[in-house]
PDB file of C-alpha atoms in Angstrom:
ATOM      1  CA  MET A 232     103.927  42.117   0.530  1.00 48.00           C
ATOM      2  CA  THR A 233     101.584  44.027  -1.689  1.00 52.00           C
ATOM      3  CA  GLN A 234     102.160  47.592  -2.009  1.00 59.00           C
ATOM      4  CA  LEU A 235      99.160  49.692  -1.036  1.00 53.00           C
ATOM      5  CA  ASN A 236      98.035  52.095  -3.982  1.00 56.00           C
ATOM      6  CA  PRO A 237      96.051  54.592  -2.998  1.00 54.00           C
ATOM      7  CA  ASP A 238      94.661  55.288  -6.271  1.00 55.00           C
ATOM      8  CA  ILE A 239      92.912  50.729  -6.358  1.00 51.00           C
ATOM      9  CA  HIS A 240      92.692  51.085  -2.388  1.00 44.00           C
ATOM     10  CA  HIS A 241      91.077  53.653  -1.008  1.00 44.00           C
ATOM     11  CA  ARG A 242      88.344  53.234   1.864  1.00 47.00           C
ATOM     12  CA  ARG A 243      85.565  55.619   1.119  1.00 47.00           C
ATOM     13  CA  SER A 244      84.019  56.809   4.548  1.00 45.00           C
ATOM     14  CA  ILE A 245      80.231  56.663   5.505  1.00 47.00           C
ATOM     15  CA  ARG A 246      80.146  59.087   7.930  1.00 43.00           C
ATOM     16  CA  LEU A 247      79.330  62.659   7.560  1.00 46.00           C
ATOM     17  CA  LYS A 248      81.953  64.746   6.108  1.00 55.00           C
ATOM     18  CA  ASN A 249      82.918  67.906   9.261  1.00 52.00           C
ATOM     19  CA  TYR A 250      80.149  66.278  11.687  1.00 49.00           C
ATOM     20  CA  ASP A 251      81.061  65.682  15.720  1.00 49.00           C
ATOM     21  CA  TYR A 252      80.371  61.990  15.945  1.00 50.00           C
ATOM     22  CA  SER A 253      81.033  63.703  20.051  1.00 57.00           C
ATOM     23  CA  ARG A 254      78.126  65.863  19.606  1.00 59.00           C
ATOM     24  CA  ALA A 255      74.774  65.278  22.121  1.00 73.00           C
ATOM     25  CA  GLY A 256      71.887  63.483  19.927  1.00 87.00           C
ATOM     26  CA  ALA A 257      70.365  60.970  19.442  1.00 92.00           C
ATOM     27  CA  TYR A 258      71.563  58.356  17.060  1.00 93.00           C
ATOM     28  CA  PHE A 259      70.658  54.798  16.097  1.00 95.00           C
ATOM     29  CA  VAL A 260      73.434  51.893  15.325  1.00 94.00           C
ATOM     30  CA  THR A 261      73.790  48.933  13.060  1.00 94.00           C
ATOM     31  CA  VAL A 262      76.521  46.590  13.591  1.00 94.00           C
ATOM     32  CA  CYS A 263      76.643  42.657  11.066  1.00 92.00           C
ATOM     33  CA  VAL A 264      78.408  39.895  11.735  1.00 94.00           C
ATOM     34  CA  GLN A 265      81.254  39.034   9.472  1.00 93.00           C
ATOM     35  CA  ASN A 266      79.718  37.036   6.161  1.00 89.00           C
ATOM     36  CA  ARG A 267      76.008  36.904   8.156  1.00 87.00           C
ATOM     37  CA  GLU A 268      77.208  34.148  10.068  1.00 93.00           C
ATOM     38  CA  CYS A 269      74.035  33.542  12.221  1.00 95.00           C
ATOM     39  CA  LEU A 270      76.101  33.230  15.132  1.00 97.00           C
ATOM     40  CA  PHE A 271      73.676  34.747  18.483  1.00 98.00           C
ATOM     41  CA  GLY A 272      70.708  32.766  18.035  1.00 97.00           C
ATOM     42  CA  ASP A 273      67.569  32.418  16.855  1.00 96.00           C
ATOM     43  CA  ILE A 274      64.569  33.383  15.329  1.00 96.00           C
ATOM     44  CA  ASP A 275      61.857  31.555  16.850  1.00 94.00           C
ATOM     45  CA  ASN A 276      57.894  32.861  15.914  1.00 93.00           C
ATOM     46  CA  GLY A 277      59.152  36.104  15.408  1.00 93.00           C
ATOM     47  CA  GLU A 278      61.017  36.175  18.704  1.00 96.00           C
ATOM     48  CA  MET A 279      64.412  36.397  18.607  1.00 97.00           C
ATOM     49  CA  ARG A 280      66.209  33.853  20.890  1.00 98.00           C
ATOM     50  CA  LEU A 281      69.594  35.308  21.965  1.00 98.00           C
ATOM     51  CA  ASN A 282      72.624  32.170  22.408  1.00 98.00           C
ATOM     52  CA  GLU A 283      75.426  32.083  24.766  1.00 97.00           C
ATOM     53  CA  PHE A 284      77.267  35.049  22.225  1.00 98.00           C
ATOM     54  CA  GLY A 285      73.570  36.405  21.728  1.00 98.00           C
ATOM     55  CA  ARG A 286      74.128  36.978  25.906  1.00 98.00           C
ATOM     56  CA  VAL A 287      78.057  38.134  24.976  1.00 97.00           C
ATOM     57  CA  VAL A 288      76.297  41.170  22.339  1.00 98.00           C
ATOM     58  CA  GLU A 289      73.927  42.374  25.238  1.00 98.00           C
ATOM     59  CA  ASN A 290      75.438  42.335  27.888  1.00 97.00           C
ATOM     60  CA  GLU A 291      78.772  44.243  26.486  1.00 97.00           C
ATOM     61  CA  TRP A 292      76.070  46.679  24.959  1.00 97.00           C
ATOM     62  CA  LEU A 293      74.022  47.519  28.499  1.00 97.00           C
ATOM     63  CA  LYS A 294      77.408  47.946  30.190  1.00 95.00           C
ATOM     64  CA  THR A 295      77.767  50.673  27.805  1.00 92.00           C
ATOM     65  CA  LYS A 296      76.135  53.197  30.283  1.00 91.00           C
ATOM     66  CA  ASP A 297      77.824  51.816  33.047  1.00 90.00           C
ATOM     67  CA  ILE A 298      81.958  52.620  31.188  1.00 88.00           C
ATOM     68  CA  ARG A 299      80.490  56.149  29.377  1.00 84.00           C
ATOM     69  CA  GLY A 300      78.273  57.961  31.685  1.00 84.00           C
ATOM     70  CA  ASN A 301      77.192  60.364  29.376  1.00 86.00           C
ATOM     71  CA  VAL A 302      75.541  57.593  27.139  1.00 91.00           C
ATOM     72  CA  LYS A 303      71.813  56.629  28.264  1.00 94.00           C
ATOM     73  CA  LEU A 304      70.251  53.877  25.399  1.00 96.00           C
ATOM     74  CA  ASP A 305      67.501  53.332  24.056  1.00 97.00           C
ATOM     75  CA  TYR A 306      65.538  50.370  21.798  1.00 98.00           C
ATOM     76  CA  TYR A 307      68.158  47.721  20.746  1.00 98.00           C
ATOM     77  CA  ILE A 308      67.904  44.380  19.381  1.00 98.00           C
ATOM     78  CA  ILE A 309      70.579  41.467  18.524  1.00 98.00           C
ATOM     79  CA  MET A 310      69.279  39.602  16.018  1.00 97.00           C
ATOM     80  CA  PRO A 311      70.736  36.523  14.777  1.00 97.00           C
ATOM     81  CA  ASN A 312      73.731  38.369  12.547  1.00 95.00           C
ATOM     82  CA  HIS A 313      73.373  41.542  13.322  1.00 95.00           C
ATOM     83  CA  PHE A 314      72.601  44.333  15.585  1.00 97.00           C
ATOM     84  CA  HIS A 315      71.037  47.361  16.600  1.00 96.00           C
ATOM     85  CA  GLY A 316      70.630  49.956  18.817  1.00 97.00           C
ATOM     86  CA  ILE A 317      69.430  53.457  20.232  1.00 97.00           C
ATOM     87  CA  LEU A 318      71.960  55.536  21.944  1.00 93.00           C
ATOM     88  CA  VAL A 319      71.528  58.960  23.317  1.00 94.00           C
ATOM     89  CA  ILE A 320      74.641  60.967  23.940  1.00 90.00           C
ATOM     90  CA  ASN A 321      74.272  63.589  27.036  1.00 88.00           C
ATOM     91  CA  ASP A 322      75.970  67.195  26.657  1.00 72.00           C
ATOM     92  CA  CYS A 323      78.638  66.393  29.185  1.00 56.00           C
ATOM     93  CA  ARG A 324      82.073  65.479  27.705  1.00 49.00           C
ATOM     94  CA  GLY A 325      85.263  65.377  29.842  1.00 45.00           C
ATOM     95  CA  VAL A 326      83.633  63.480  32.548  1.00 45.00           C
ATOM     96  CA  LEU A 327      85.421  60.667  33.797  1.00 41.00           C
ATOM     97  CA  GLN A 328      84.101  57.703  34.700  1.00 43.00           C
ATOM     98  CA  TYR A 329      84.742  55.474  37.716  1.00 43.00           C
ATOM     99  CA  ALA A 330      86.633  52.041  36.540  1.00 43.00           C
ATOM    100  CA  PRO A 331      85.680  49.066  38.626  1.00 48.00           C
ATOM    101  CA  THR A 332      89.042  47.140  38.096  1.00 46.00           C
ATOM    102  CA  ALA A 333      91.274  46.346  41.378  1.00 46.00           C
ATOM    103  CA  SER A 334      93.605  48.966  40.565  1.00 46.00           C
ATOM    104  CA  ARG A 335      90.605  51.336  40.752  1.00 44.00           C
ATOM    105  CA  LYS A 336      91.674  54.067  38.529  1.00 48.00           C
ATOM    106  CA  PHE A 337      89.858  56.726  37.094  1.00 44.00           C
ATOM    107  CA  ARG A 338      89.497  57.090  33.217  1.00 45.00           C
ATOM    108  CA  SER A 339      87.385  59.115  30.597  1.00 45.00           C
ATOM    109  CA  PRO A 340      87.426  56.749  27.214  1.00 50.00           C
ATOM    110  CA  SER A 341      86.311  58.485  23.979  1.00 65.00           C
ATOM    111  CA  GLN A 342      83.140  59.885  23.930  1.00 73.00           C
ATOM    112  CA  THR A 343      82.727  59.327  19.693  1.00 84.00           C
ATOM    113  CA  ILE A 344      79.929  57.015  18.452  1.00 87.00           C
ATOM    114  CA  GLY A 345      82.919  55.567  16.700  1.00 88.00           C
ATOM    115  CA  ALA A 346      84.575  55.109  19.600  1.00 89.00           C
ATOM    116  CA  ILE A 347      81.922  53.759  21.004  1.00 92.00           C
ATOM    117  CA  VAL A 348      81.038  51.160  18.825  1.00 93.00           C
ATOM    118  CA  ARG A 349      84.591  49.962  18.523  1.00 93.00           C
ATOM    119  CA  GLY A 350      85.015  49.256  22.553  1.00 93.00           C
ATOM    120  CA  PHE A 351      81.296  47.459  21.532  1.00 95.00           C
ATOM    121  CA  LYS A 352      83.124  45.124  19.031  1.00 96.00           C
ATOM    122  CA  SER A 353      86.671  44.684  20.808  1.00 95.00           C
ATOM    123  CA  ALA A 354      84.375  43.592  23.956  1.00 95.00           C
ATOM    124  CA  ILE A 355      82.411  41.052  22.116  1.00 97.00           C
ATOM    125  CA  THR A 356      85.227  39.698  19.674  1.00 97.00           C
ATOM    126  CA  LYS A 357      87.180  39.085  22.721  1.00 96.00           C
ATOM    127  CA  HIS A 358      85.181  37.359  25.068  1.00 96.00           C
ATOM    128  CA  ILE A 359      83.739  34.823  21.455  1.00 96.00           C
ATOM    129  CA  ASN A 360      87.266  34.931  20.304  1.00 96.00           C
ATOM    130  CA  GLU A 361      88.198  33.227  24.257  1.00 95.00           C
ATOM    131  CA  THR A 362      84.766  30.872  24.224  1.00 94.00           C
ATOM    132  CA  ARG A 363      85.699  29.062  20.490  1.00 92.00           C
ATOM    133  CA  ASN A 364      89.496  29.383  21.059  1.00 92.00           C
ATOM    134  CA  ASN A 365      90.162  31.224  18.391  1.00 89.00           C
ATOM    135  CA  PRO A 366      92.193  34.527  19.017  1.00 86.00           C
ATOM    136  CA  GLY A 367      92.091  36.640  16.106  1.00 87.00           C
ATOM    137  CA  CYS A 368      89.543  35.823  14.150  1.00 92.00           C
ATOM    138  CA  PRO A 369      87.187  38.513  13.190  1.00 94.00           C
ATOM    139  CA  VAL A 370      83.822  38.752  14.832  1.00 96.00           C
ATOM    140  CA  TRP A 371      82.337  41.281  13.032  1.00 96.00           C
ATOM    141  CA  GLN A 372      81.867  42.766   9.322  1.00 91.00           C
ATOM    142  CA  ARG A 373      84.289  46.370   8.730  1.00 87.00           C
ATOM    143  CA  ASN A 374      82.354  49.143  10.093  1.00 86.00           C
ATOM    144  CA  TYR A 375      79.795  49.933  11.000  1.00 88.00           C
ATOM    145  CA  TYR A 376      76.275  51.881  10.220  1.00 89.00           C
ATOM    146  CA  GLU A 377      74.859  54.544  11.575  1.00 87.00           C
ATOM    147  CA  HIS A 378      71.497  57.612  11.276  1.00 88.00           C
ATOM    148  CA  ILE A 379      71.803  60.771  13.087  1.00 89.00           C
ATOM    149  CA  ILE A 380      68.080  61.190  14.790  1.00 92.00           C
ATOM    150  CA  ARG A 381      66.894  64.345  14.226  1.00 90.00           C
ATOM    151  CA  ASN A 382      63.214  64.969  15.819  1.00 93.00           C
ATOM    152  CA  GLU A 383      61.288  62.420  17.945  1.00 94.00           C
ATOM    153  CA  LYS A 384      59.163  61.241  14.007  1.00 94.00           C
ATOM    154  CA  SER A 385      62.170  59.827  13.338  1.00 92.00           C
ATOM    155  CA  MET A 386      63.073  58.287  16.656  1.00 95.00           C
ATOM    156  CA  ASN A 387      59.430  56.422  16.815  1.00 95.00           C
ATOM    157  CA  LYS A 388      59.446  54.967  13.788  1.00 94.00           C
ATOM    158  CA  ILE A 389      63.152  53.651  14.276  1.00 95.00           C
ATOM    159  CA  ARG A 390      62.364  52.371  18.117  1.00 97.00           C
ATOM    160  CA  GLU A 391      59.067  50.751  15.868  1.00 96.00           C
ATOM    161  CA  TYR A 392      61.534  49.005  13.133  1.00 94.00           C
ATOM    162  CA  ILE A 393      63.868  47.386  16.106  1.00 96.00           C
ATOM    163  CA  THR A 394      60.722  46.458  17.459  1.00 96.00           C
ATOM    164  CA  LYS A 395      59.924  44.094  14.469  1.00 95.00           C
ATOM    165  CA  ASN A 396      62.898  43.289  13.255  1.00 94.00           C
ATOM    166  CA  PRO A 397      62.531  39.075  14.730  1.00 96.00           C
ATOM    167  CA  LEU A 398      58.777  39.655  12.379  1.00 94.00           C
ATOM    168  CA  ASN A 399      60.396  40.582   9.480  1.00 90.00           C
ATOM    169  CA  TRP A 400      63.335  38.474   9.636  1.00 91.00           C
ATOM    170  CA  THR A 401      62.867  36.485   6.488  1.00 87.00           C
ATOM    171  CA  THR A 402      62.593  39.315   4.216  1.00 83.00           C
ATOM    172  CA  ASP A 403      65.221  40.961   6.091  1.00 80.00           C
ATOM    173  CA  ILE A 404      68.406  41.977   3.393  1.00 78.00           C
ATOM    174  CA  GLU A 405      70.626  40.691   6.047  1.00 80.00           C
ATOM    175  CA  HIS A 406      68.915  37.004   6.551  1.00 81.00           C
ATOM    176  CA  PRO A 407      71.806  34.399   4.908  1.00 81.00           C
ATOM    177  CA  CYS A 408      69.345  33.273   2.134  1.00 80.00           C
ATOM    178  CA  ASN A 409      68.920  36.591   0.725  1.00 76.00           C
ATOM    179  CA  LYS A 410      72.351  36.738  -0.385  1.00 65.00           C
ATOM    180  CA  GLY A 411      73.877  39.008  -2.703  1.00 61.00           C
ATOM    181  CA  ASN A 412      76.568  41.163  -3.107  1.00 55.00           C
ATOM    182  CA  ARG A 413      76.606  44.564  -1.659  1.00 59.00           C
ATOM    183  CA  THR A 414      78.017  48.200  -1.069  1.00 56.00           C
ATOM    184  CA  ALA A 415      77.919  49.350   2.658  1.00 52.00           C
ATOM    185  CA  GLU A 416      76.332  52.291   0.283  1.00 60.00           C
ATOM    186  CA  GLU A 417      73.482  49.866  -0.459  1.00 66.00           C
ATOM    187  CA  TYR A 418      72.658  48.061   3.144  1.00 61.00           C
ATOM    188  CA  TYR A 419      73.030  51.696   4.550  1.00 61.00           C
ATOM    189  CA  LYS A 420      70.288  52.692   2.493  1.00 66.00           C
ATOM    190  CA  HIS A 421      67.839  49.662   2.327  1.00 67.00           C
ATOM    191  CA  ILE A 422      67.667  50.280   6.309  1.00 66.00           C
ATOM    192  CA  VAL A 423      67.345  54.259   5.631  1.00 65.00           C
ATOM    193  CA  GLU A 424      64.545  53.394   3.416  1.00 69.00           C
ATOM    194  CA  ARG A 425      62.734  51.120   5.735  1.00 66.00           C
ATOM    195  CA  LEU A 426      62.347  53.628   8.171  1.00 66.00           C
TER     196      LEU A 426
END
């Protein structure tokens, strides 16, 4: 087994330093499929047509508001190999959510964007891997991208970006024909520049 050398093997955070990602506010999140595999459906005539796995993504996204009572969902789009969504965290931390399970217990999930995205990705990965009988296979790229939405003008531009994403699929940086090596920072910069 290779010994990890922190001078060589390090992960650079793409999060804002010292920012509280459980803070009330609106966030634009993007999550990409491992190796840009078109796993969730196809774009047909400028519209996204979800397949079975795409519907899994949609169902899990919509469950987010049920699991976390302080979260409101806004615009979202499931693309063939990535997901964009806006979520709003309200300022009601520590609220216990009723978990509709056989045990009928209460739980209080973490309220950070990271925890929300981790739970979303994990549930989808589990479902897809069970369906494909491929346990342990990565579905998503490591990490996710987020943009803190600071005003109504920015919110409207992001909503427009989400709405038009299927129409712009052939020029999208995530389209399989637009392959190229890029860092997380380059991808994030690409998205933010389009907003």
